[in-house]
C-alpha angles and dihedrals in degrees: 000000000000087000090063088066087059099050123107134209084248087062099059104014121117105243117214094024119191114263141181132226122244091242097057113124124237088250097058088043092056090051088048093052091045092045099043101030094219121144097212141018135194116244114223133189103194105317095333125099105227099173149322128264125196139181084256089058093049093047093050097069088062094059114106134191131181088261093055119067116232106250120205114271095236088056088051093050091054093056112111134240090249088059092061109024125107107247095191107061142162115254140165136204123238094261093054108123114246089235087065092045086052093048091053095047092050094044093046100032091237126170095197139000130212112240108214131191099199100318095325117109103240096173148311128254119205135187088258092056089051092047088049090054092051093049090049093052092045087051093048090050089050090055095054095053 
């Protein structure tokens, strides 16, 4: 398990992750979430990451309260990703230790975290990636015994 202490985001991140544009409509975003079964996408404008959008963000625009008037479904589906995305988000760099990635995921209840080099998206690291790293380290330790 000591090997895990040395690993970085770059060792286990998904390179060239799927992204969405800030002008994608909710209708298209719904299709992407359903087709690709991801929970979160980085939102890009050119090569720059400008936010993150999750299923939670998408669903939140359909919550209505007595203080909020019910818009037409067609109008909601024409909203864009930029309307619902989270523009302030947690990210890591490729050199970030997996121990720190895991800490951020636990403390902020994140399923995935974008990996940035400057403002460019280098990859994304998910809970599954961290779990795979832990399994690999445990398997390597078992083989040594």
